[in-house]
JSON list of C-alpha atoms and ligand atoms in Angstrom, two decimals:
[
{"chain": "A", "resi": 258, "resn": "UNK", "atom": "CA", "xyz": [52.47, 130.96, 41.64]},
{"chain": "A", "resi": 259, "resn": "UNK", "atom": "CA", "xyz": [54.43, 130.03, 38.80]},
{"chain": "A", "resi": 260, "resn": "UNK", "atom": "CA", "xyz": [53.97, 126.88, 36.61]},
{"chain": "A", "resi": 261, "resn": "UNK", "atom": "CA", "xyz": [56.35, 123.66, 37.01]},
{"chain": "A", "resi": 262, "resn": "UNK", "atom": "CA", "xyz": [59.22, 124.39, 34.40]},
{"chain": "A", "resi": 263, "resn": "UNK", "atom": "CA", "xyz": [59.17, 120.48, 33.85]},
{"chain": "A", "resi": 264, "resn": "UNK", "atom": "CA", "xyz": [56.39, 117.91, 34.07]},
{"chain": "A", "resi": 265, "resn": "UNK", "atom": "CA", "xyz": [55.15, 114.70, 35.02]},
{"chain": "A", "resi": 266, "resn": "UNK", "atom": "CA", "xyz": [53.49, 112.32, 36.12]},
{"chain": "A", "resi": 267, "resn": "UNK", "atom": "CA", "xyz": [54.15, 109.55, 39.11]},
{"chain": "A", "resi": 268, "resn": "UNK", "atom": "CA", "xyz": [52.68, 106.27, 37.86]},
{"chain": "A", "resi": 269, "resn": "UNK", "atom": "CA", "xyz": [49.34, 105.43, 38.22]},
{"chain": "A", "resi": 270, "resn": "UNK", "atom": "CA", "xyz": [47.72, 102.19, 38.82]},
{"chain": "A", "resi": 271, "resn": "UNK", "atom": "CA", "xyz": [44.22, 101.33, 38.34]},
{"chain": "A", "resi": 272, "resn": "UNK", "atom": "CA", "xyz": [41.87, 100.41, 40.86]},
{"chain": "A", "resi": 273, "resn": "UNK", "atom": "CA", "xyz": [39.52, 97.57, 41.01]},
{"chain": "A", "resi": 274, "resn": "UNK", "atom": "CA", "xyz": [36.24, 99.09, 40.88]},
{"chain": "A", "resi": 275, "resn": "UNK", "atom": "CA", "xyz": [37.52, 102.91, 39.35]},
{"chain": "A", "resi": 276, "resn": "UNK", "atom": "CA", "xyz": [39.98, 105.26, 40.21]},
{"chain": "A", "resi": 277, "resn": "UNK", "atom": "CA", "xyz": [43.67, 105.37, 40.05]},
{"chain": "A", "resi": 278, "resn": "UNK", "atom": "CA", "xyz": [46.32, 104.92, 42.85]},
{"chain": "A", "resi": 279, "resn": "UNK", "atom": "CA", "xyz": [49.68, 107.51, 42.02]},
{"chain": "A", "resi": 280, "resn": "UNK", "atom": "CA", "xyz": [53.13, 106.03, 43.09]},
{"chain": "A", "resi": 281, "resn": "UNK", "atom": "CA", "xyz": [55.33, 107.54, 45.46]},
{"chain": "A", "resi": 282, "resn": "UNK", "atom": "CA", "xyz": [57.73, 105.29, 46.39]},
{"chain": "A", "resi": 283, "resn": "UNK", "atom": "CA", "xyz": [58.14, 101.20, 46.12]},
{"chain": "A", "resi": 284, "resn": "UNK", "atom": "CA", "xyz": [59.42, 99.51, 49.05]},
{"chain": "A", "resi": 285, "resn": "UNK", "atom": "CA", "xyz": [60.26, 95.74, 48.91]},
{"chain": "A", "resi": 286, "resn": "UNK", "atom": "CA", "xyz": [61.32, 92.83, 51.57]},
{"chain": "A", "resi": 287, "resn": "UNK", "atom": "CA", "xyz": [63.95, 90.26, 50.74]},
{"chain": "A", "resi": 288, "resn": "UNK", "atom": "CA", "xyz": [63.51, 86.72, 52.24]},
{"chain": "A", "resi": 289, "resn": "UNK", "atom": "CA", "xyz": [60.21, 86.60, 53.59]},
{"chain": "A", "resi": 290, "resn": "UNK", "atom": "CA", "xyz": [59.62, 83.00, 52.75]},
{"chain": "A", "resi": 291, "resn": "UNK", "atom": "CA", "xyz": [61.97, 80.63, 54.64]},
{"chain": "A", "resi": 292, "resn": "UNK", "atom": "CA", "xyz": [62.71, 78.12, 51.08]},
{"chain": "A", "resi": 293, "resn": "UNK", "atom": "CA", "xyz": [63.04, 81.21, 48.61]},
{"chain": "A", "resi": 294, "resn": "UNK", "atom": "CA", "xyz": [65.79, 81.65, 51.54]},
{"chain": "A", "resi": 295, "resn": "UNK", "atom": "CA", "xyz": [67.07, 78.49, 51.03]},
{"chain": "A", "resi": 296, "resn": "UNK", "atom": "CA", "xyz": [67.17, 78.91, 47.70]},
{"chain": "A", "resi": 297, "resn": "UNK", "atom": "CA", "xyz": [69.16, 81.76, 47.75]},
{"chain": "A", "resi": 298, "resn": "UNK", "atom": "CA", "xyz": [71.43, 80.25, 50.27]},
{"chain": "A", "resi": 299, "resn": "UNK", "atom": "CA", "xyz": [70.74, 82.21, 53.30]},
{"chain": "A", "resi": 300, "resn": "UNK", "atom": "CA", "xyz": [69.48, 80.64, 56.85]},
{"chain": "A", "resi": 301, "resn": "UNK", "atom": "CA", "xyz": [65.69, 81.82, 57.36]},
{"chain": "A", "resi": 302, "resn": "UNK", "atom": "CA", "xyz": [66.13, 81.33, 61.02]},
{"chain": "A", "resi": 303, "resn": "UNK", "atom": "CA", "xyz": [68.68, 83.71, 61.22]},
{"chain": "A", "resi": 304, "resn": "UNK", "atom": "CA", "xyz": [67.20, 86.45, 58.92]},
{"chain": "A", "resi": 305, "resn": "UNK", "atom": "CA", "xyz": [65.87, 89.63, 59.65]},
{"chain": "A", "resi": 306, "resn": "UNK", "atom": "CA", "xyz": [63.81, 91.33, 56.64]},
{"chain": "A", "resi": 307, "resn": "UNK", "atom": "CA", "xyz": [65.90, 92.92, 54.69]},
{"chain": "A", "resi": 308, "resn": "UNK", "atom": "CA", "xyz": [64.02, 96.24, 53.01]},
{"chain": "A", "resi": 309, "resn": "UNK", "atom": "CA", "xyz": [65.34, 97.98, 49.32]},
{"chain": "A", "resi": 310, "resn": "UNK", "atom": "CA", "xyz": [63.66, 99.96, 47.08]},
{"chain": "A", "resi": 311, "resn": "UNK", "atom": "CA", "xyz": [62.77, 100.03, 43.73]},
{"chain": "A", "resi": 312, "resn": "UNK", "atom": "CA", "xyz": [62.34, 103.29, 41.68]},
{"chain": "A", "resi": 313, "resn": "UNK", "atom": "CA", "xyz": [58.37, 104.27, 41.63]},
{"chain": "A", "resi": 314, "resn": "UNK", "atom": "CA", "xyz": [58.82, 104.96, 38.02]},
{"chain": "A", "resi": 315, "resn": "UNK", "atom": "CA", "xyz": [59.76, 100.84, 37.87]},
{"chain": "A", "resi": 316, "resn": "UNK", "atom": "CA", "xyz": [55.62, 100.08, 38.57]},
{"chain": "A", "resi": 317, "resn": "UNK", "atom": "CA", "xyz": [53.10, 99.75, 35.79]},
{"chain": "A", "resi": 318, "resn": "UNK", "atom": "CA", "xyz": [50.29, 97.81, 34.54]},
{"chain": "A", "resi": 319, "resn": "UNK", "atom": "CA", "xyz": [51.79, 97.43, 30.58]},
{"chain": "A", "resi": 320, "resn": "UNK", "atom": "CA", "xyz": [50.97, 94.27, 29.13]},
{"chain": "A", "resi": 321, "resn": "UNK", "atom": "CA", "xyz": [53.92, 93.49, 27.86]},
{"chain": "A", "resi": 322, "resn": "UNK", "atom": "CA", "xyz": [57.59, 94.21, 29.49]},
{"chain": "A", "resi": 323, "resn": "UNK", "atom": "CA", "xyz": [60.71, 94.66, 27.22]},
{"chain": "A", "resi": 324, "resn": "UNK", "atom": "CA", "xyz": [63.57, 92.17, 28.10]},
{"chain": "A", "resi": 325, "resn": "UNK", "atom": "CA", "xyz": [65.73, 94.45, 30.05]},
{"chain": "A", "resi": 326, "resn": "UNK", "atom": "CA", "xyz": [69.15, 95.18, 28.79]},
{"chain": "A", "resi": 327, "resn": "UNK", "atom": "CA", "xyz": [72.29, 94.37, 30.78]},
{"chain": "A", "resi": 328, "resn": "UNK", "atom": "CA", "xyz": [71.25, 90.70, 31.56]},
{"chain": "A", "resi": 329, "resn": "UNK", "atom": "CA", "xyz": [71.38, 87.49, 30.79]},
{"chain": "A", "resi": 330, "resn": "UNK", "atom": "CA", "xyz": [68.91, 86.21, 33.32]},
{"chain": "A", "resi": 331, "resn": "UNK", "atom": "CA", "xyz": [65.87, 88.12, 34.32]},
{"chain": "A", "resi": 332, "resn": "UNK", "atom": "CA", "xyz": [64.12, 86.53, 37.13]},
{"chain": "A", "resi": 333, "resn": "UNK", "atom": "CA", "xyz": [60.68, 86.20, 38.06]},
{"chain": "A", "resi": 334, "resn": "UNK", "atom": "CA", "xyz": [59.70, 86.78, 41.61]},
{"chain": "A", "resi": 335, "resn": "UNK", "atom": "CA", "xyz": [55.74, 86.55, 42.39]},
{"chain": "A", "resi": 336, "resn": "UNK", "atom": "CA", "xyz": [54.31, 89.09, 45.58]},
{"chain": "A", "resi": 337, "resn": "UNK", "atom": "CA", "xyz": [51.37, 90.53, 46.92]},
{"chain": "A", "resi": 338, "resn": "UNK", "atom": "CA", "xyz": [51.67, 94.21, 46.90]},
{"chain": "A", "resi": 339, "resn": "UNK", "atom": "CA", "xyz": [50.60, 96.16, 49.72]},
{"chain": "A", "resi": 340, "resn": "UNK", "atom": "CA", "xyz": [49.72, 99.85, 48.99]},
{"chain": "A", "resi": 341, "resn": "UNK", "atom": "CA", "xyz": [49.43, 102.68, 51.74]},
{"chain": "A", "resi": 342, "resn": "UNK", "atom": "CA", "xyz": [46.24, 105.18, 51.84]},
{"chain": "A", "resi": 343, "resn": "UNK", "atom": "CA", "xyz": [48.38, 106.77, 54.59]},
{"chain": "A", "resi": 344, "resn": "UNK", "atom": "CA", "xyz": [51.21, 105.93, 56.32]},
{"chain": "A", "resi": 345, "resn": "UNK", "atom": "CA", "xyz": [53.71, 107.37, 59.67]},
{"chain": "A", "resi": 346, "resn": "UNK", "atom": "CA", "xyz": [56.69, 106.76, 61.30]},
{"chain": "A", "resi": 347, "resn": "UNK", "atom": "CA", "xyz": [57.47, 104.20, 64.40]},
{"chain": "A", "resi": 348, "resn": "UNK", "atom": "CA", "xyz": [53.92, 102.97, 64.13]},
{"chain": "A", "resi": 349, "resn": "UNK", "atom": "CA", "xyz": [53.13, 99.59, 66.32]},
{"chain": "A", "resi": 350, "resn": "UNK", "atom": "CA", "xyz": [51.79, 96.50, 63.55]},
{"chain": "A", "resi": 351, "resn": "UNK", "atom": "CA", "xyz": [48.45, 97.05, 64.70]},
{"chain": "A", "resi": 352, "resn": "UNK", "atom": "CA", "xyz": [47.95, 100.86, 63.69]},
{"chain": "A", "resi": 353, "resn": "UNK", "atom": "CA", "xyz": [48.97, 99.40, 60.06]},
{"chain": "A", "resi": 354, "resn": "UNK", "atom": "CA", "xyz": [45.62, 97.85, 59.50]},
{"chain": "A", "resi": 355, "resn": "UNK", "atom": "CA", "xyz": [43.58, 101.01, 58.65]},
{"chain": "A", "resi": 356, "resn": "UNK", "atom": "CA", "xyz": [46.03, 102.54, 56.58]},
{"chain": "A", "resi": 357, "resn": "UNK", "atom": "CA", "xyz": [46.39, 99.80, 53.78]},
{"chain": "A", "resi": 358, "resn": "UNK", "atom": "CA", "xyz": [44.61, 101.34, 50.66]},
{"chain": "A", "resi": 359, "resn": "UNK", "atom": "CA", "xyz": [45.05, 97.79, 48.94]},
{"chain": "A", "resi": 360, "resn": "UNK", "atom": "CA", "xyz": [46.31, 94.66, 47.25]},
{"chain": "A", "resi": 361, "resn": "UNK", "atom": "CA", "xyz": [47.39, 93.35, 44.08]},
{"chain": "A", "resi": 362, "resn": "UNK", "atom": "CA", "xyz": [49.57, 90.78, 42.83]},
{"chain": "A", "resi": 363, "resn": "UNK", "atom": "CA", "xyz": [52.96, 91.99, 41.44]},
{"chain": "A", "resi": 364, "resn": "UNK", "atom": "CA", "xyz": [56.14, 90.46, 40.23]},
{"chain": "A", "resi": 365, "resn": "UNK", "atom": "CA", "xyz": [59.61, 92.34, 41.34]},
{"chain": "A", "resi": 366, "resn": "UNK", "atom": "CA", "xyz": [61.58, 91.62, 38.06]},
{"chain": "A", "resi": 367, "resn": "UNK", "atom": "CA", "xyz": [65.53, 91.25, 39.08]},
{"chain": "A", "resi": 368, "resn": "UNK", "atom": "CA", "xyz": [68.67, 90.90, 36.50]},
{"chain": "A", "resi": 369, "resn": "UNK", "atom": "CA", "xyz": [69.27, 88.01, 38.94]},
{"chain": "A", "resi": 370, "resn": "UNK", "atom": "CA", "xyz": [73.07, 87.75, 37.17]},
{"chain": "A", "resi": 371, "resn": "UNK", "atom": "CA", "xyz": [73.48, 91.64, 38.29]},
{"chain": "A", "resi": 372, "resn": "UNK", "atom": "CA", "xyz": [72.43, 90.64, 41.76]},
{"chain": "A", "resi": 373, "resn": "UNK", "atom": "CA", "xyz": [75.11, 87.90, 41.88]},
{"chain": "A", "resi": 374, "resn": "UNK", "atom": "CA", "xyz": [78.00, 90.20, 40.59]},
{"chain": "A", "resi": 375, "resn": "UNK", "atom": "CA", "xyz": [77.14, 93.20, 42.71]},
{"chain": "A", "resi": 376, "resn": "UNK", "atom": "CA", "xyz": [77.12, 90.86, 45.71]},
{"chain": "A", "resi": 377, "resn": "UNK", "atom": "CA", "xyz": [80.17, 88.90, 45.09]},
{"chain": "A", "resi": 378, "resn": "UNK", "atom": "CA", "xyz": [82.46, 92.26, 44.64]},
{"chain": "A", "resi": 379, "resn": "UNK", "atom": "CA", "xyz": [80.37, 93.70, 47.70]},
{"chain": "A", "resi": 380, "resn": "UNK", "atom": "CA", "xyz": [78.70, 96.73, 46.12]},
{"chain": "A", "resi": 381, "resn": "UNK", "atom": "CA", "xyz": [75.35, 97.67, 46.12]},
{"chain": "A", "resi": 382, "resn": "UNK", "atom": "CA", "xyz": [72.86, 96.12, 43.40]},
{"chain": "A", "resi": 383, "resn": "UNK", "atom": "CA", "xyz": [70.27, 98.63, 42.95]},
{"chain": "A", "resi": 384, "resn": "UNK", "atom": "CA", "xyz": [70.34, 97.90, 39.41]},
{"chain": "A", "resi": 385, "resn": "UNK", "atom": "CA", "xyz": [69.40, 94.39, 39.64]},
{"chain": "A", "resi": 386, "resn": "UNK", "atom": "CA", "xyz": [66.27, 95.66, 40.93]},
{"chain": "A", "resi": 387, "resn": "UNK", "atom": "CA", "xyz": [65.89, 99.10, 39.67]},
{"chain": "A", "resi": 388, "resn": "UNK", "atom": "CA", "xyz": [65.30, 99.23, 35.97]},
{"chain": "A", "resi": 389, "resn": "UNK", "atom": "CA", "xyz": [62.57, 99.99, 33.35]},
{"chain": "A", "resi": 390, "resn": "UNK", "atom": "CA", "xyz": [59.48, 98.33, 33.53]},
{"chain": "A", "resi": 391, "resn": "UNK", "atom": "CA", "xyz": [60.45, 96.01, 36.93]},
{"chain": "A", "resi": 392, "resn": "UNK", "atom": "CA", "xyz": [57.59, 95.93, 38.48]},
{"chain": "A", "resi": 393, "resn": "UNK", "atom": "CA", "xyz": [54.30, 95.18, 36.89]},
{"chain": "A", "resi": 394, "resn": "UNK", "atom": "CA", "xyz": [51.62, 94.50, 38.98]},
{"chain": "A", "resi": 395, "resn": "UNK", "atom": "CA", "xyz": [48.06, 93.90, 38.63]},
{"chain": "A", "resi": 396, "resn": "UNK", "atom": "CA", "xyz": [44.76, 96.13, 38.87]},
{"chain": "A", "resi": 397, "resn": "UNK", "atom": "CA", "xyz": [45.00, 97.19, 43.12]},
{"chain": "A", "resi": 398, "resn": "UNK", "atom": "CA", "xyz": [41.74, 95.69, 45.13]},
{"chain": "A", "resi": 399, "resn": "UNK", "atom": "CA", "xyz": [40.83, 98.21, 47.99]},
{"chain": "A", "resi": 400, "resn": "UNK", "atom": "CA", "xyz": [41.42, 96.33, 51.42]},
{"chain": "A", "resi": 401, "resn": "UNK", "atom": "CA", "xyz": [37.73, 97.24, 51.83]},
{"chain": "A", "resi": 402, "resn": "UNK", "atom": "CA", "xyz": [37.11, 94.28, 49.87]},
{"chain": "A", "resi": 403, "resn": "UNK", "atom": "CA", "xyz": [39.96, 92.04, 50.47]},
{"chain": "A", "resi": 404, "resn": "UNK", "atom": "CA", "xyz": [42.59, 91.17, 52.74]},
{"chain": "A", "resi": 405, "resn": "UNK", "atom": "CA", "xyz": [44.89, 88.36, 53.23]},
{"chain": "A", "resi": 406, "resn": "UNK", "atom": "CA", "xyz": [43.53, 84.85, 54.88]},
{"chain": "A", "resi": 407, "resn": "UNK", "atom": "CA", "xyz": [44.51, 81.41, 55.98]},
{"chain": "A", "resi": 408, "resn": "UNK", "atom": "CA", "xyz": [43.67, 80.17, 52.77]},
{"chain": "A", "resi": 409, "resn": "UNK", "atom": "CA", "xyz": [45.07, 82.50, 50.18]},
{"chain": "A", "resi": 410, "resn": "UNK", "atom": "CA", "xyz": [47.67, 81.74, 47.65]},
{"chain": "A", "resi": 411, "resn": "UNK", "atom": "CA", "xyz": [50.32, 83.37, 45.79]},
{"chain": "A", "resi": 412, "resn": "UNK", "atom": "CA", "xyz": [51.61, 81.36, 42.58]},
{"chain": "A", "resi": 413, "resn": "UNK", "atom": "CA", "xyz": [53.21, 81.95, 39.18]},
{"chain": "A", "resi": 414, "resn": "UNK", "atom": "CA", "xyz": [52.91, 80.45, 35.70]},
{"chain": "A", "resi": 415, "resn": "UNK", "atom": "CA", "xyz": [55.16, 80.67, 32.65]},
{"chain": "A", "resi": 416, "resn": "UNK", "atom": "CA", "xyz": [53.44, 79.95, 29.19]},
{"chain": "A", "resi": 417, "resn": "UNK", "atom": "CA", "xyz": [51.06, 77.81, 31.43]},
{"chain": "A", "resi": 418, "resn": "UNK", "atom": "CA", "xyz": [53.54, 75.57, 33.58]},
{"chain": "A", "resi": 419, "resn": "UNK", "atom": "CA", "xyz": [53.63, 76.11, 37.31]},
{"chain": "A", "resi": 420, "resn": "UNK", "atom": "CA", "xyz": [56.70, 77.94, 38.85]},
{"chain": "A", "resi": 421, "resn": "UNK", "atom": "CA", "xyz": [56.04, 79.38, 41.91]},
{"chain": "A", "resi": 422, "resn": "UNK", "atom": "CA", "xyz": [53.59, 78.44, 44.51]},
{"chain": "A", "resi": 423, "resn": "UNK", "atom": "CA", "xyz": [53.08, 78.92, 48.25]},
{"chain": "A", "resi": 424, "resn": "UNK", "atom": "CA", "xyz": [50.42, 80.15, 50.77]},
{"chain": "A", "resi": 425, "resn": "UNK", "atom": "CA", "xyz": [50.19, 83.76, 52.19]},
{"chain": "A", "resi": 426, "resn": "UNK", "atom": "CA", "xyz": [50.88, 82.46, 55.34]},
{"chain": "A", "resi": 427, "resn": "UNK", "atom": "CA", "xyz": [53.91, 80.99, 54.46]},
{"chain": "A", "resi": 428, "resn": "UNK", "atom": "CA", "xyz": [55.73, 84.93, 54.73]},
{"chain": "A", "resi": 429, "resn": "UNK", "atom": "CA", "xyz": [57.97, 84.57, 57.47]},
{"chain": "A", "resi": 430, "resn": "UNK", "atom": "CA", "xyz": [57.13, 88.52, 58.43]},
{"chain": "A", "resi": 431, "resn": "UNK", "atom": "CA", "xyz": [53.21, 89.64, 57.94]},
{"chain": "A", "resi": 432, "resn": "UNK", "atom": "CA", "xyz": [52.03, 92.45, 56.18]},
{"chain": "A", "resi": 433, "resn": "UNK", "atom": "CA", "xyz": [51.44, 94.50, 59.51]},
{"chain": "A", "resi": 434, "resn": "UNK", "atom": "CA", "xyz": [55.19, 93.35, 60.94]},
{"chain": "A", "resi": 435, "resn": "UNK", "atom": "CA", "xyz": [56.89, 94.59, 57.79]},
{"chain": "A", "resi": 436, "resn": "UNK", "atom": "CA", "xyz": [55.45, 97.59, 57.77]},
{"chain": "A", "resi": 437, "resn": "UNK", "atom": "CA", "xyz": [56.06, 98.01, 61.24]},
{"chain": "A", "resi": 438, "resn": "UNK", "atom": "CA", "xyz": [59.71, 97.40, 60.80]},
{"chain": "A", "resi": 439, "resn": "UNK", "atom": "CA", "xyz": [59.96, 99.23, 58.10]},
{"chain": "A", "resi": 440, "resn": "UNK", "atom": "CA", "xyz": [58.27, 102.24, 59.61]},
{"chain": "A", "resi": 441, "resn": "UNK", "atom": "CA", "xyz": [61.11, 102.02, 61.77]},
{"chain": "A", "resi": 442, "resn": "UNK", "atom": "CA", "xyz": [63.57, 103.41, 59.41]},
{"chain": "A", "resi": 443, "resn": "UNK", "atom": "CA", "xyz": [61.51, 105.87, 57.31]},
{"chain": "A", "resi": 444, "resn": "UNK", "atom": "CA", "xyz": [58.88, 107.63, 57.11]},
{"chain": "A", "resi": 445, "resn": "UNK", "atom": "CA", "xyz": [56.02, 105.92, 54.89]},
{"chain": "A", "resi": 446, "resn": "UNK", "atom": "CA", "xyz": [53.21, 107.94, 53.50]},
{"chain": "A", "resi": 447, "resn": "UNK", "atom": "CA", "xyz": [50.20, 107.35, 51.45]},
{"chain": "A", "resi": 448, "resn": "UNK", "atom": "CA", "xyz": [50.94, 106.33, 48.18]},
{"chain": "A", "resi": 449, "resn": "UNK", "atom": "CA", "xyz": [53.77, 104.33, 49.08]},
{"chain": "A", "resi": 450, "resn": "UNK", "atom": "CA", "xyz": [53.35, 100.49, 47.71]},
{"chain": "A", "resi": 451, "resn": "UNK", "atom": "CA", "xyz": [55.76, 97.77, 49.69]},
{"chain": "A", "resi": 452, "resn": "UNK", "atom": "CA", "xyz": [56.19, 94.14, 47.54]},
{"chain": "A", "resi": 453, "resn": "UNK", "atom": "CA", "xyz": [56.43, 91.35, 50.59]},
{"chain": "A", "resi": 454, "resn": "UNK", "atom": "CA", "xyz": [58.88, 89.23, 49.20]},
{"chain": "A", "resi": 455, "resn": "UNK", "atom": "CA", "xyz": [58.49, 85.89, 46.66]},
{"chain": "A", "resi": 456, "resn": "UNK", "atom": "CA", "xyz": [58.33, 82.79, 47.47]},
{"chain": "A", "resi": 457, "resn": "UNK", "atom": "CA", "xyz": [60.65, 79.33, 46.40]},
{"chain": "A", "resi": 458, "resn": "UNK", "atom": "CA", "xyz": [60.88, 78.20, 42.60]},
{"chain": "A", "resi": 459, "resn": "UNK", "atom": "CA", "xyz": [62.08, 82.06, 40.97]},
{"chain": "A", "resi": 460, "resn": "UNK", "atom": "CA", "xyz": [63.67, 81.06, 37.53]},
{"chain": "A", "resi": 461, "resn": "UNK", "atom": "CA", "xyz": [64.71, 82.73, 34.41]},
{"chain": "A", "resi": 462, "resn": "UNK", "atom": "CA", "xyz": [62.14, 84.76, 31.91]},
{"chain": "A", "resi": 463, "resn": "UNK", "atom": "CA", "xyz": [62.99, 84.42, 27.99]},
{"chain": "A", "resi": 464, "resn": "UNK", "atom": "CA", "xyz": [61.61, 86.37, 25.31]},
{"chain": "A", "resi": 465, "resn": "UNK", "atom": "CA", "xyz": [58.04, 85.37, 24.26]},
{"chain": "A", "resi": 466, "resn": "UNK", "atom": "CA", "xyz": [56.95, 83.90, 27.13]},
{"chain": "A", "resi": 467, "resn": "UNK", "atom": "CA", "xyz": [53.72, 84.56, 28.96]},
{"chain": "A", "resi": 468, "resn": "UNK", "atom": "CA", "xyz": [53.86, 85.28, 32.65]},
{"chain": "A", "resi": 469, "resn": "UNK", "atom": "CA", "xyz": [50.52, 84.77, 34.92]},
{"chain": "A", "resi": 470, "resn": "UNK", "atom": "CA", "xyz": [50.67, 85.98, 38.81]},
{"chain": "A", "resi": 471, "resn": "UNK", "atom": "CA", "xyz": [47.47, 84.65, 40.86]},
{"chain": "A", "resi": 472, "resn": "UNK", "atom": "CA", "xyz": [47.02, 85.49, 44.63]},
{"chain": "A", "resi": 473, "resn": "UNK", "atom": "CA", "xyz": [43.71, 84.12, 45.54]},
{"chain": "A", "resi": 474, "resn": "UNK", "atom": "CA", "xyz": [40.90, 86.78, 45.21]},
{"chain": "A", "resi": 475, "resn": "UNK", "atom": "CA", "xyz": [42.86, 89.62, 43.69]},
{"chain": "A", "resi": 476, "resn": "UNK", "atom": "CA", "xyz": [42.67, 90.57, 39.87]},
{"chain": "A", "resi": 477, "resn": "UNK", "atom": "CA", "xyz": [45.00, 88.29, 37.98]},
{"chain": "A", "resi": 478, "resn": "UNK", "atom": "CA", "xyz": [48.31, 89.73, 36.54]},
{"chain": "A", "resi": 479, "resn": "UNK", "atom": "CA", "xyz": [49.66, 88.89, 33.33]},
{"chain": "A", "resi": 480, "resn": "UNK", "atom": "CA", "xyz": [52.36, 89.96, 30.81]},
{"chain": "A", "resi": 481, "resn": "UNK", "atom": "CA", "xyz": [54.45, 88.69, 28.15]},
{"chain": "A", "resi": 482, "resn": "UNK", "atom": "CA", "xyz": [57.79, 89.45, 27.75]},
{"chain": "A", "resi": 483, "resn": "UNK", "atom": "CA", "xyz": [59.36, 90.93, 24.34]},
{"chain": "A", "resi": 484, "resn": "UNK", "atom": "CA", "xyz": [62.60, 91.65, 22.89]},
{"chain": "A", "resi": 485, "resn": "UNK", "atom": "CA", "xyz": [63.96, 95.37, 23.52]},
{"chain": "B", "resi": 1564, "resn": "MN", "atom": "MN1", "xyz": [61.55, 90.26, 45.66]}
]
């Protein structure tokens, strides 16, 4: 067999505990928290989740993320990441459960002025979401050691001061029912990561500042952000 005339390497994120997790493809869920609808000015009653994707190449563990050019406003959005050890097609919510690998906390980074353009002129906006560096996340905890309960919560702080805070249960759609629905339309397979959508309060990033992403029980993420 002949060698790969070009080479590479998917991302890889650390594990809690050892190990790395490779990257093959992030999934993500719009609206899943009925006031980050509101916020955006969409009903919650009315929505259905609404899957995109971000590049895998987008995910990383860097502790620092370089302002991203092409914006003006680069938005924060806290969300617990959810990443496949094996995944299927058409699978009912319940045979989800044993094929979660893990958790961590992640923040899907959006060029939230991008977003509006693309959306007012009706064209796709792929790049609001799809650019270098757009996903950090934090070190993955295996589900064998954590899941998501009643309690848990999912906030984010900028140079200390509160932004964004809600509880897990506060996702319209669970983790099981998304990727249900999702497994709908594609096929999902192990080393796929989905982010379940952010809660209310997302707001502008500037240079310098210091970003902290807490979901109760998971490894804490943090980055600061610096010029290009
Ligand atoms: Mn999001």
């Amino acid at each position: 067999m002949s060698e790969d005339r070009v080479s590479w390497q998917p991302p890889r994120l650390a594990v809690s505990g050892g190990g790395f997790f490779p990257v093959r493809q992030v999934w993500c869920v719009g609206r899943n928290y009925a006031e980050h609808a509101r916020e955006m000015g969409v009903d919650p009653d009315k929505s259905e989740p609404v899957f995109f994707a971000k590049p895998a190449a987008c995910m990383h563990q860097a502790q620092s993320v370089s302002y991203p050019p092409s914006t003006d406003e680069l938005h924060h959005e806290v969300e617990l990441v959810v990443f496949l050890a094996d995944g299927g097609r058409n699978l009912a919510a319940a045979a989800w459960a044993e094929r979660i690998f893990g958790y961590a906390a992640g923040v899907d980074l959006t060029r939230r002025d991008v977003q509006a353009r693309f959306k007012q002129a009706g064209q796709p906006w792929e790049l609001s979401k799809g650019f270098d560096q757009a996903a950090p996340v934090g070190a993955i905890q295996t589900a064998a050691e954590w899941s998501p309960d009643s309690a848990a919560t999912i906030e984010l702080q900028v140079n200390g001061m509160l932004r964004q805070q809600a509880r897990l249960v506060d996702m319209i759609w669970s983790v099981p029912m998304l990727l249900e629905r999702l497994s709908r339309s594609v096929t999902l397979r192990a080393g796929d990561a989905l982010m379940t959508g952010t809660p209310a309060g997302v707001g502008p990033l500037q240079v310098d500042d210091r970003v902290t992403a807490r979901i109760s029980g998971l490894p804490v993420l943090e980055f600061s952000v610096r010029q290009s």
